Short mmCIF file of C-alpha atoms in Angstrom, two decimals:
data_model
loop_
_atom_site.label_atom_id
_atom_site.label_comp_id
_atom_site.label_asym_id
_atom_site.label_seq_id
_atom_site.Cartn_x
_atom_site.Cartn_y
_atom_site.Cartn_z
CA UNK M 1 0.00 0.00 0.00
CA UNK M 2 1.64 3.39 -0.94
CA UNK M 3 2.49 6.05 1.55
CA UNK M 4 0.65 9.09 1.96
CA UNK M 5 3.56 10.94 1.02
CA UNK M 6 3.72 8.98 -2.39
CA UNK M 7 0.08 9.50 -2.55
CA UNK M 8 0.56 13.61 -2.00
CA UNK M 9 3.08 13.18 -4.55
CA UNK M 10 0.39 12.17 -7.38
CA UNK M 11 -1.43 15.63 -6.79
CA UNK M 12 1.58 17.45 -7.68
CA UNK M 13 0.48 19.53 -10.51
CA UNK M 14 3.69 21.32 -10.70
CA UNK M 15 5.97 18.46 -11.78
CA UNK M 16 9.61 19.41 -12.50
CA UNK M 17 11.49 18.08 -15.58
CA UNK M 18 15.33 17.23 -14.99
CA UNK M 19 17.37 19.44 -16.83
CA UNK M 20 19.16 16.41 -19.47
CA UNK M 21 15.82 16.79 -20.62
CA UNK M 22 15.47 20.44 -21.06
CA UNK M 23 16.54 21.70 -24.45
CA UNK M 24 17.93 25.42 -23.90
CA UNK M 25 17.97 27.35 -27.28
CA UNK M 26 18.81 31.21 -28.10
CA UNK M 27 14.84 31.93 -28.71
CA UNK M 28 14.43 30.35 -25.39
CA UNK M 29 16.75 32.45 -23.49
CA UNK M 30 15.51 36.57 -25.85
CA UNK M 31 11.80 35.28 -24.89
CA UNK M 32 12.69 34.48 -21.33
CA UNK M 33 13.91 38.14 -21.46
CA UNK M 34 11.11 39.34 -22.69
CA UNK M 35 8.58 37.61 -20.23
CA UNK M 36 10.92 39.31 -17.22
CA UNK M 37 10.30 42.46 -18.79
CA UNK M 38 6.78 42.50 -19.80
CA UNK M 39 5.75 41.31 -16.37
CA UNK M 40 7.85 44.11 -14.75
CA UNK M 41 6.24 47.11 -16.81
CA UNK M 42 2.91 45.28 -16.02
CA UNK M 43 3.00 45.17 -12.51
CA UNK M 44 4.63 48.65 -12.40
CA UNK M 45 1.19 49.60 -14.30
CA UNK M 46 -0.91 47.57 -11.82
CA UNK M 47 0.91 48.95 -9.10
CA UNK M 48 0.20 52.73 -10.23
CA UNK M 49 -3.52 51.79 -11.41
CA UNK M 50 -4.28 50.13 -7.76
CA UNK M 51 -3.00 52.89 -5.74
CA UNK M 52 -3.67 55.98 -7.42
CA UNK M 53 -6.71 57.77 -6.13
CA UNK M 54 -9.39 58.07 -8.51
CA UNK M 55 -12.41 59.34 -8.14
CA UNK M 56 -17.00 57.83 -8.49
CA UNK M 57 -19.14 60.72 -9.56
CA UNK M 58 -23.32 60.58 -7.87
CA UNK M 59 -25.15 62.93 -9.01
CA UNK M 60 -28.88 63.32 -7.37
CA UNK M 61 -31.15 66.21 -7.09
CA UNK M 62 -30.89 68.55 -3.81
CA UNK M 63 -33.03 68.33 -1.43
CA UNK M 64 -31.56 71.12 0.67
CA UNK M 65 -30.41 74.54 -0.58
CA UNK M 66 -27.34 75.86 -0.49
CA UNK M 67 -26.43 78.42 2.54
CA UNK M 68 -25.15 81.16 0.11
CA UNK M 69 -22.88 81.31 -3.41
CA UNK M 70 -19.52 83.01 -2.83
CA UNK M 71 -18.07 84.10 -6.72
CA UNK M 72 -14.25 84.91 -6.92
CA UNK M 73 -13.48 86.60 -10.44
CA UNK M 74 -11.07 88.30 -12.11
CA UNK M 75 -11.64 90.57 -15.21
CA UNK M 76 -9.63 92.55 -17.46
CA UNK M 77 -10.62 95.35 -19.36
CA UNK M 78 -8.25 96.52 -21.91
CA UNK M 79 -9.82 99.48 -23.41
CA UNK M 80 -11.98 101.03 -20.15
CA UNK M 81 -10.67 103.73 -17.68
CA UNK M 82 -11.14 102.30 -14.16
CA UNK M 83 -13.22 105.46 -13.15
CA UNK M 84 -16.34 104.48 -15.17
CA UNK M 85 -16.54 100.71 -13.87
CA UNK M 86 -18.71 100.14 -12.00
CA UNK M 87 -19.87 96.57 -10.14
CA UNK M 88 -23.42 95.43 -8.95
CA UNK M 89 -25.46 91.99 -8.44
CA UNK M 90 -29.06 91.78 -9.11
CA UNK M 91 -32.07 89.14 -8.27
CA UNK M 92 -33.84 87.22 -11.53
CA UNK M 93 -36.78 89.93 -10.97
CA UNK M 94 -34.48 92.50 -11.52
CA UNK M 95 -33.79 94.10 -7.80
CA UNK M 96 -30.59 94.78 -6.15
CA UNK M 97 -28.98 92.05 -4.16
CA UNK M 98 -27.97 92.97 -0.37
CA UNK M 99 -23.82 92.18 -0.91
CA UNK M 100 -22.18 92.00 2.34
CA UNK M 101 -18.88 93.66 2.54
CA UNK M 102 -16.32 92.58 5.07
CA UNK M 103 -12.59 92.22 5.00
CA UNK M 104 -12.96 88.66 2.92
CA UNK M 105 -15.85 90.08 0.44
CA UNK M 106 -14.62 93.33 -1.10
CA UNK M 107 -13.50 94.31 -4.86
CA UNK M 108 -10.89 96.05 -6.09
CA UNK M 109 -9.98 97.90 -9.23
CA UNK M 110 -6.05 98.36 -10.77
CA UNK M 111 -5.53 100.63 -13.42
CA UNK M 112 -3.43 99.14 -16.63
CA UNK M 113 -1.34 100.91 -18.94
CA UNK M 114 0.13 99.36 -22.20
CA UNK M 115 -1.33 96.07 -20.24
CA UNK M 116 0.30 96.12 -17.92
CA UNK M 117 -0.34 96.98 -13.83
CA UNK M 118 0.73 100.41 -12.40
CA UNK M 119 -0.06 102.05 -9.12
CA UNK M 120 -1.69 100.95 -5.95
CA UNK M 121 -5.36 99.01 -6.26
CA UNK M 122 -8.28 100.93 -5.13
CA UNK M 123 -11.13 99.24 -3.38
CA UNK M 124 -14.80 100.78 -3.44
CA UNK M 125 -18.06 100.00 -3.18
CA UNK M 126 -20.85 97.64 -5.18
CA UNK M 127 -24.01 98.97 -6.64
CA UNK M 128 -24.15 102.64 -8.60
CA UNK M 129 -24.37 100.61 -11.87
CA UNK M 130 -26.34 101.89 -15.00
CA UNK M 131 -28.23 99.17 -17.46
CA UNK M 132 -30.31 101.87 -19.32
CA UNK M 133 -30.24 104.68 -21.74
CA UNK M 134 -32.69 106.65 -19.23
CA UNK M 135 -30.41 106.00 -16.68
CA UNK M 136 -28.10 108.22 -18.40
CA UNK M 137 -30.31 110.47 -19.44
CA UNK M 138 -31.46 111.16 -15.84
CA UNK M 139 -27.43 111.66 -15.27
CA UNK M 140 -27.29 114.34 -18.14
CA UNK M 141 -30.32 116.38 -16.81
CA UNK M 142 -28.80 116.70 -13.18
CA UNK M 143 -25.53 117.93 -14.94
CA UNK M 144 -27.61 120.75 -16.88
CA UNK M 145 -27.66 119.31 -20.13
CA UNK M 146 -29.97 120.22 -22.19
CA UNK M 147 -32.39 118.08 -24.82
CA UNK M 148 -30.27 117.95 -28.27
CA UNK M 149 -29.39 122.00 -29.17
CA UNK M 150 -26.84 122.30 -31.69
CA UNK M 151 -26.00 125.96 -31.03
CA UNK M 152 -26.11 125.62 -27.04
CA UNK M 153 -22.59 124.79 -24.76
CA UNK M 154 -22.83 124.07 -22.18
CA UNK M 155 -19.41 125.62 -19.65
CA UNK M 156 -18.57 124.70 -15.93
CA UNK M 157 -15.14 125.96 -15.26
CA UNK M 158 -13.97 124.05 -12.48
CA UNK M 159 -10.16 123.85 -11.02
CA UNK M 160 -8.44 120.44 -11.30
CA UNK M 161 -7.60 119.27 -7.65
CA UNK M 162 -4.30 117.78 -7.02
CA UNK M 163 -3.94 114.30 -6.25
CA UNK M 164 -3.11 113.41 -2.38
CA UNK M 165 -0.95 110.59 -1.65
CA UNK M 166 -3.26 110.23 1.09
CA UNK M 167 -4.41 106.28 2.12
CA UNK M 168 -7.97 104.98 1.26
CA UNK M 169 -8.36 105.03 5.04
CA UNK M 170 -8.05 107.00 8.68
CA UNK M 171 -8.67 106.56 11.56
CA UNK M 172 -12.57 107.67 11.88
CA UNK M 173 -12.95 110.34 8.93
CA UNK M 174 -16.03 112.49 8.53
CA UNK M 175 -19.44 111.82 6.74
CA UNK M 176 -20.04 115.66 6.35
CA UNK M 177 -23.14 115.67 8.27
CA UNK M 178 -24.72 112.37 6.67
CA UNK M 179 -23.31 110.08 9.69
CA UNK M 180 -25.79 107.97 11.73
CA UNK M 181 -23.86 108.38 15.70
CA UNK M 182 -20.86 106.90 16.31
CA UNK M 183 -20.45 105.79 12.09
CA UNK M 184 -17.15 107.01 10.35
CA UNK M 185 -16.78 107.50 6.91
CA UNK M 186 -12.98 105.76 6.10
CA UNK M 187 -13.24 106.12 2.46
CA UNK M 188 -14.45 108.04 -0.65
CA UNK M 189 -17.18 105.27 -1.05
CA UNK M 190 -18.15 105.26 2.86
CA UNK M 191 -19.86 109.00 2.09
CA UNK M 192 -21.00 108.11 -1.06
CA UNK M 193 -23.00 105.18 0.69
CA UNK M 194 -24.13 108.00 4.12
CA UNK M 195 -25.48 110.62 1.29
CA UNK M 196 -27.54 107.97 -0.58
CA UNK M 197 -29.15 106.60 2.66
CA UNK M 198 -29.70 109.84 3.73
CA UNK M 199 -31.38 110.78 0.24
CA UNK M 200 -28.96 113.71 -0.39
CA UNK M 201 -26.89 114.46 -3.53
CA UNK M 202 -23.49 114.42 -3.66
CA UNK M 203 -22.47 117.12 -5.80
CA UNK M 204 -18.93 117.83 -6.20
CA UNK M 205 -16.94 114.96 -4.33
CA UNK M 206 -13.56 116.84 -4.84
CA UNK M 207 -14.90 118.54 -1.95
CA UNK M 208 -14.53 115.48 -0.12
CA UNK M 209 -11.42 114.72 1.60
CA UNK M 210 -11.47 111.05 1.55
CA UNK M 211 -11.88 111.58 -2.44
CA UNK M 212 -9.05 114.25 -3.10
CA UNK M 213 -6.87 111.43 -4.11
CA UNK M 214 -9.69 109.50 -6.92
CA UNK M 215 -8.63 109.96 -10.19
CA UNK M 216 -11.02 111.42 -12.55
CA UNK M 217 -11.79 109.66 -15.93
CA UNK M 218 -9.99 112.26 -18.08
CA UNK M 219 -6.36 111.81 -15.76
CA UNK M 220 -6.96 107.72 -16.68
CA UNK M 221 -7.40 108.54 -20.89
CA UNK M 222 -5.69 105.74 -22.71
CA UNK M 223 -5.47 103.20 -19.91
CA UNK M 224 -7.30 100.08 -19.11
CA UNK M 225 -8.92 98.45 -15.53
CA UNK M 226 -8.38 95.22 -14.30
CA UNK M 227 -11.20 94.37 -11.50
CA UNK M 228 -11.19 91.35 -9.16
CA UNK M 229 -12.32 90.29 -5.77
CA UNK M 230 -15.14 87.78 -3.93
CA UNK M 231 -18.76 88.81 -3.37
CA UNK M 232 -21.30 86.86 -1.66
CA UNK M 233 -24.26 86.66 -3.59
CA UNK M 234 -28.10 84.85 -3.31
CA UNK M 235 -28.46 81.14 -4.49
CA UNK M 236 -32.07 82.04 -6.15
CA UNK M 237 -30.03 83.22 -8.78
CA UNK M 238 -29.91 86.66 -10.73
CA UNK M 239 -26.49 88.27 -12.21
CA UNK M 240 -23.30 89.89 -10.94
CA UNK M 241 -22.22 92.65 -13.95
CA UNK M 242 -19.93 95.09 -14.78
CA UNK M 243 -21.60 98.30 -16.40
CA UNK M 244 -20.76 101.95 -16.75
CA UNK M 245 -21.09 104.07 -13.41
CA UNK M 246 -21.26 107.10 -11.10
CA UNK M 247 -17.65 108.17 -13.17
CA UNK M 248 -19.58 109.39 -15.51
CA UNK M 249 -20.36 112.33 -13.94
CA UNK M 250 -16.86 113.35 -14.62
CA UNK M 251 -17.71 113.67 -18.50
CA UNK M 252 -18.86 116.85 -19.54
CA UNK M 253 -17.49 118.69 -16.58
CA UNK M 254 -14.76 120.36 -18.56
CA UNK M 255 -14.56 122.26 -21.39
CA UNK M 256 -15.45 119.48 -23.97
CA UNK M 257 -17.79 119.17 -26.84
CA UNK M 258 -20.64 117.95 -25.25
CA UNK M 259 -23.50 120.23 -25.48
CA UNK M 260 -26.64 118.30 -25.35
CA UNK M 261 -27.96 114.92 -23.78
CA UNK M 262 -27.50 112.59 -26.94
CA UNK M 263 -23.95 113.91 -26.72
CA UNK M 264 -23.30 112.85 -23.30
CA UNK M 265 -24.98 109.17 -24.20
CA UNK M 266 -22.38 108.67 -27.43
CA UNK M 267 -19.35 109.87 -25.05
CA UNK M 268 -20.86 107.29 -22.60
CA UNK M 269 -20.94 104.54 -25.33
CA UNK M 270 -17.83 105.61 -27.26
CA UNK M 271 -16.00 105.47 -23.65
CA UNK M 272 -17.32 101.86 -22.80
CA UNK M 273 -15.59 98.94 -25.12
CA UNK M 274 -16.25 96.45 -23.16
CA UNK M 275 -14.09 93.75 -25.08
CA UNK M 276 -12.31 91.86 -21.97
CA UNK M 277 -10.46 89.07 -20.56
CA UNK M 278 -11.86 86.71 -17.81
CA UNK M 279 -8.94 85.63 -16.50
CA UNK M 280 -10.11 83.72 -13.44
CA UNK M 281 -13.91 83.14 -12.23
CA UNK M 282 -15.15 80.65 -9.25
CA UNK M 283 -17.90 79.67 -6.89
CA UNK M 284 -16.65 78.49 -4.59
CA UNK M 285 -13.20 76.58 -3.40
CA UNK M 286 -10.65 74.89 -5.86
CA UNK M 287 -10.95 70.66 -5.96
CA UNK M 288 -8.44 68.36 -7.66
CA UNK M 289 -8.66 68.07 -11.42
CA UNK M 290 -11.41 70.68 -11.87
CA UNK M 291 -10.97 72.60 -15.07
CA UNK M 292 -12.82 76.22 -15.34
CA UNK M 293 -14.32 77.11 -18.47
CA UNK M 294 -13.72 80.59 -18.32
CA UNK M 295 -10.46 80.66 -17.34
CA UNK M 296 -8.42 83.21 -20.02
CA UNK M 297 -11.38 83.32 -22.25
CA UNK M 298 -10.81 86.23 -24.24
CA UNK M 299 -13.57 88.62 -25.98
CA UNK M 300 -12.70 91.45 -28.52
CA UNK M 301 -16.04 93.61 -29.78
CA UNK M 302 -14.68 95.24 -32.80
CA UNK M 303 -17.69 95.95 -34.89
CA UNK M 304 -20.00 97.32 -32.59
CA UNK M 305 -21.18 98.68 -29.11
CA UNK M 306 -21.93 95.50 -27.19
CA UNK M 307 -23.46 93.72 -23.82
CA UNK M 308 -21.52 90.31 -23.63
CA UNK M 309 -23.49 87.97 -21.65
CA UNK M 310 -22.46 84.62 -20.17
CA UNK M 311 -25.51 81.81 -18.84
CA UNK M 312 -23.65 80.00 -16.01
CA UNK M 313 -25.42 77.03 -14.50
CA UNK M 314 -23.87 76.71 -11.53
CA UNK M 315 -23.77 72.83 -10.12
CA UNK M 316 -23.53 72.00 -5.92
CA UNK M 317 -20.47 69.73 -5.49
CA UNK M 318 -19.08 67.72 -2.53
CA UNK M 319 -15.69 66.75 -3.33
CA UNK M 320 -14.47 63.86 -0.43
CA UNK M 321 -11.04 63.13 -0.28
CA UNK M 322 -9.82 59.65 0.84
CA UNK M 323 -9.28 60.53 4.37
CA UNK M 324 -12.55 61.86 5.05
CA UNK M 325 -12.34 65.46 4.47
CA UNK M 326 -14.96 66.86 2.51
CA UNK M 327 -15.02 70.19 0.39
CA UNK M 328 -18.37 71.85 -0.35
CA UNK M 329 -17.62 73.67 -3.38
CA UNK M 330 -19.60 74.32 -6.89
CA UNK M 331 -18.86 73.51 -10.82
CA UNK M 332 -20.03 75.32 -13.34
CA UNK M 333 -21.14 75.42 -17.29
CA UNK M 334 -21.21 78.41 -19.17
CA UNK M 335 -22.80 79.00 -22.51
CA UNK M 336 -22.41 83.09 -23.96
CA UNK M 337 -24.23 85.51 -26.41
CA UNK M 338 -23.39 89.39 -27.87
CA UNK M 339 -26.01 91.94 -27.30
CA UNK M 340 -25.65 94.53 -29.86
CA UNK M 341 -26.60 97.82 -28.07
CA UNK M 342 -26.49 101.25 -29.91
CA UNK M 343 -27.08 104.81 -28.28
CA UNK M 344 -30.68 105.32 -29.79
CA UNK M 345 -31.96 101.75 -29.29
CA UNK M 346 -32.98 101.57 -25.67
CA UNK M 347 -31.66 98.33 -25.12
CA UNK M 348 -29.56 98.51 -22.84
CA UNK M 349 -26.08 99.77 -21.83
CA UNK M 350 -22.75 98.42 -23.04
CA UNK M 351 -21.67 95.98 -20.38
CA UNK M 352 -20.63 92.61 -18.90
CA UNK M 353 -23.02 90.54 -17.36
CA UNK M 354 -22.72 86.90 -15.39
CA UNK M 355 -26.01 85.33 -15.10
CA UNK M 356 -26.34 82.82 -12.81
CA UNK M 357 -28.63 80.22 -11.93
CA UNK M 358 -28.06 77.12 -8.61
CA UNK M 359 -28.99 73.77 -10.43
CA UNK M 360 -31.17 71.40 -8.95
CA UNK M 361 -28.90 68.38 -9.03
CA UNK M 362 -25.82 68.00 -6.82
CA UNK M 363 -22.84 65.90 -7.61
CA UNK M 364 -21.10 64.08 -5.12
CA UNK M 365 -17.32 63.03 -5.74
CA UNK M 366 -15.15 60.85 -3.92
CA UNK M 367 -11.76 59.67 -4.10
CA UNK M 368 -11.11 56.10 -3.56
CA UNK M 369 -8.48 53.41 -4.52
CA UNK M 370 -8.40 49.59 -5.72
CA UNK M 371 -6.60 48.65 -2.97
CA UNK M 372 -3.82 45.29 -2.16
CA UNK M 373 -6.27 42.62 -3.14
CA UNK M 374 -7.30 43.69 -6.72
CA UNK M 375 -3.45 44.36 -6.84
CA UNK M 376 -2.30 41.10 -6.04
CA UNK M 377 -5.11 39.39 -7.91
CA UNK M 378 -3.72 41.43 -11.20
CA UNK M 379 -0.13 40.61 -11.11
CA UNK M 380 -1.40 36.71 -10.35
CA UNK M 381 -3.02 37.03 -13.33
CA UNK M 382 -0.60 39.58 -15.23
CA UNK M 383 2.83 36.72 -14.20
CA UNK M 384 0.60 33.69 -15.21
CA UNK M 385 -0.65 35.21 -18.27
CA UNK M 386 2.52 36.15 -19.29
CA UNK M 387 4.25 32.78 -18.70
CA UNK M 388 1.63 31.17 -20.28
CA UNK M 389 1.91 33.24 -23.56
CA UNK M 390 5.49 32.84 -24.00
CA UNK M 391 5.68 29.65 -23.11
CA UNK M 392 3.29 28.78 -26.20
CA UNK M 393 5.30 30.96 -28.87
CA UNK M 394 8.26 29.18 -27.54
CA UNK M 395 6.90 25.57 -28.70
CA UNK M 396 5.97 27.36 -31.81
CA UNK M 397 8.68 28.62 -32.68
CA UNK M 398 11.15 25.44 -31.31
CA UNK M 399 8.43 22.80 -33.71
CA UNK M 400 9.18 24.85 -36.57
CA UNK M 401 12.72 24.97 -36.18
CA UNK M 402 12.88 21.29 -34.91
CA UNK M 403 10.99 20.68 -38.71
CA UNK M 404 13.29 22.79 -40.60
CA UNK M 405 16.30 21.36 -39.03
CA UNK M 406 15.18 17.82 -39.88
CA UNK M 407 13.70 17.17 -36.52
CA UNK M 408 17.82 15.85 -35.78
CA UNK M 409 18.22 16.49 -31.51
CA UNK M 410 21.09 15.66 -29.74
CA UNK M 411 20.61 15.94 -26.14
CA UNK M 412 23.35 15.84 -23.63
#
């Protein structure tokens, strides 16, 4: 009766074969080589595949809604003096948002010559934005224009005041008798914002200390405005633009050729290209691998006065990290369209306006990785596969040299 070992023995599936009856050839030994070699850049590949995070995208609809939508951007205008920009959010029905404006959410204008930076940035307020011809018309009227008179000029002589070195801030500055108790007015904007609640005009702000050092649109002729910074804005949607604004009130304040309102409405227009570069635009904080559609988009009007839109569908994402931590952040899509706006067609001001609108659905992402099992299971199958394959081309290719030779073998 045989042993159990000799029994084990029959099981062996892995017999070896004594080596005077292994026939070693030069094919043998290049495809030997070449097994070692595939099945190291294999596993290499396995090994980067298996331990790489990658990511699963959910998407589902939202059943909560977002808190708020914070927008970073970054906008370039070439061709646009930094006095008459102006920046403003409103809801879909057409009212202004309420933009809170701390030390995080504030937006800043630098004026650009030849493209490029110069000076210190200026910060100032939101809102004071024109979208209609009447708005400008209302503008002209206050000034003294009069309707269209070829043979009336009108003259304001007015001294130029120098500009002060002076910061945008001190240490509790006056309103000029528009100050609620105990509020100081810091900056040029800060008494702006007292007269307006208060319902008074503003009528010369060179008067104004905290303006003395604001340049006027005619000291900024031939430069551009780059405008950036992060305002908090409503998730019912509605638009954040950029639109001509309470700098035009420096035109026609000098001696210049504008003698009735439809003059001051073609300076407005002629003075407002509003080809641009969006060089950076977000809602919300950066995730890993997220490209941004806008990013350096580029838009020259050359034929005509213009309101560039852009349609931005702005998607909730959770981005989750493998070790837990979670981002709250938002994607977006953007489609665009050219207004074509001229001074007599009441549609509108030249401009650029983001329209935005929260989608319903909400996309979750979140990093995971194969892991050690599915990596060991793919280089059991990546080294037996491998074997396996060579092995068979190198009976192929030893029967048809074993037939060509004759099928003479001398072993030993």
């Amino acid at each position: 009766m045989p042993s159990l070992s000799d029994q084990l023995k029959r099981l062996d599936a892995h017999s070896s074969v004594s080596n005077e009856f292994r026939v070693r050839t030069f094919q043998g030994a290049f495809l030997s080589i070449t097994t070692l070699v595939v099945i190291v850049y294999l596993i290499s590949t396995e090994l980067s595949f298996n331990f790489t995070a990658t990511t699963n995208n959910h998407v589902h609809v939202n059943a909560t809604t977002p808190d708020g939508l914070e927008i970073e951007f970054d906008v370039t205008f070439p061709n646009i003096r930094c006095a008459l920009l102006s920046v403003d959010a409103d809801d879909p029905t057409g009212q202004k948002q309420s933009l809170h404006i701390d030390k995080t959410h504030r937006v800043f204008k630098h004026r650009l010559k030849g493209g490029k930076i110069f000076g210190r940035r200026s910060k100032f307020e939101l809102g004071d934005t024109f979208h209609q011809v009447e708005h400008l018309e209302d503008m002209a009227r206050t000034k003294g224009l009069k309707e269209e008179d070829p043979k009336e000029k009108r003259e304001e002589a007015q001294e130029e005041e120098e500009e002060s070195s002076a910061d945008d801030e001190e240490e509790c500055g006056s309103c000029y008798g528009a100050e609620d108790e105990g509020e100081c007015c810091n900056t040029c904007d800060d008494v702006k914002r007292a007269y307006s609640r208060k319902g008074w005009h503003l009528k010369d702000v060179h008067t104004v200390k905290q303006c003395k050092h604001l340049t006027d649109s005619k000291d900024e002729d031939g430069e551009g405005c780059n405008i950036h910074g992060i305002v908090a804005l409503s998730t019912g949607g509605g638009n954040l633009h950029v639109t001509p604004g309470r700098g035009l009130e420096q035109m026609g304040t000098q001696k210049e050729n504008m003698i009735s309102i439809s003059d001051f409405i073609v300076k407005a227009f002629e003075s407002f290209n509003v080809s641009h570069t969006v060089n950076k635009i977000r809602f919300g904080r950066e995730i890993p691998g997220h490209v941004h559609q806008l990013d350096g988009r580029e838009q020259v009007i050359e034929d005509a006065y213009g309101m560039y839109q852009y349609y931005i569908q702005v998607v909730p994402t959770l981005y989750r990290f493998l070790n837990g931590t979670e981002i709250q952040t938002n994607q977006y899509s953007v489609t665009e369209h050219l207004r074509h706006v001229q001074p007599a067609s009441s549609r509108g001001l030249p401009g650029v306006f983001f329209f935005y609108e929260v989608s319903a659905l909400h996309v979750e992402i979140e990093e995971y990785r194969k892991g050690y099992i599915h990596f060991f299971t793919s280089v059991c199958a990546v080294v037996g596969g491998v074997f396996t394959f060579m092995g068979m081309a190198d009976r192929m290719i030893y029967s048809r040299t074993k037939l060509g030779s004759g099928g003479n073998d001398h072993l030993g």
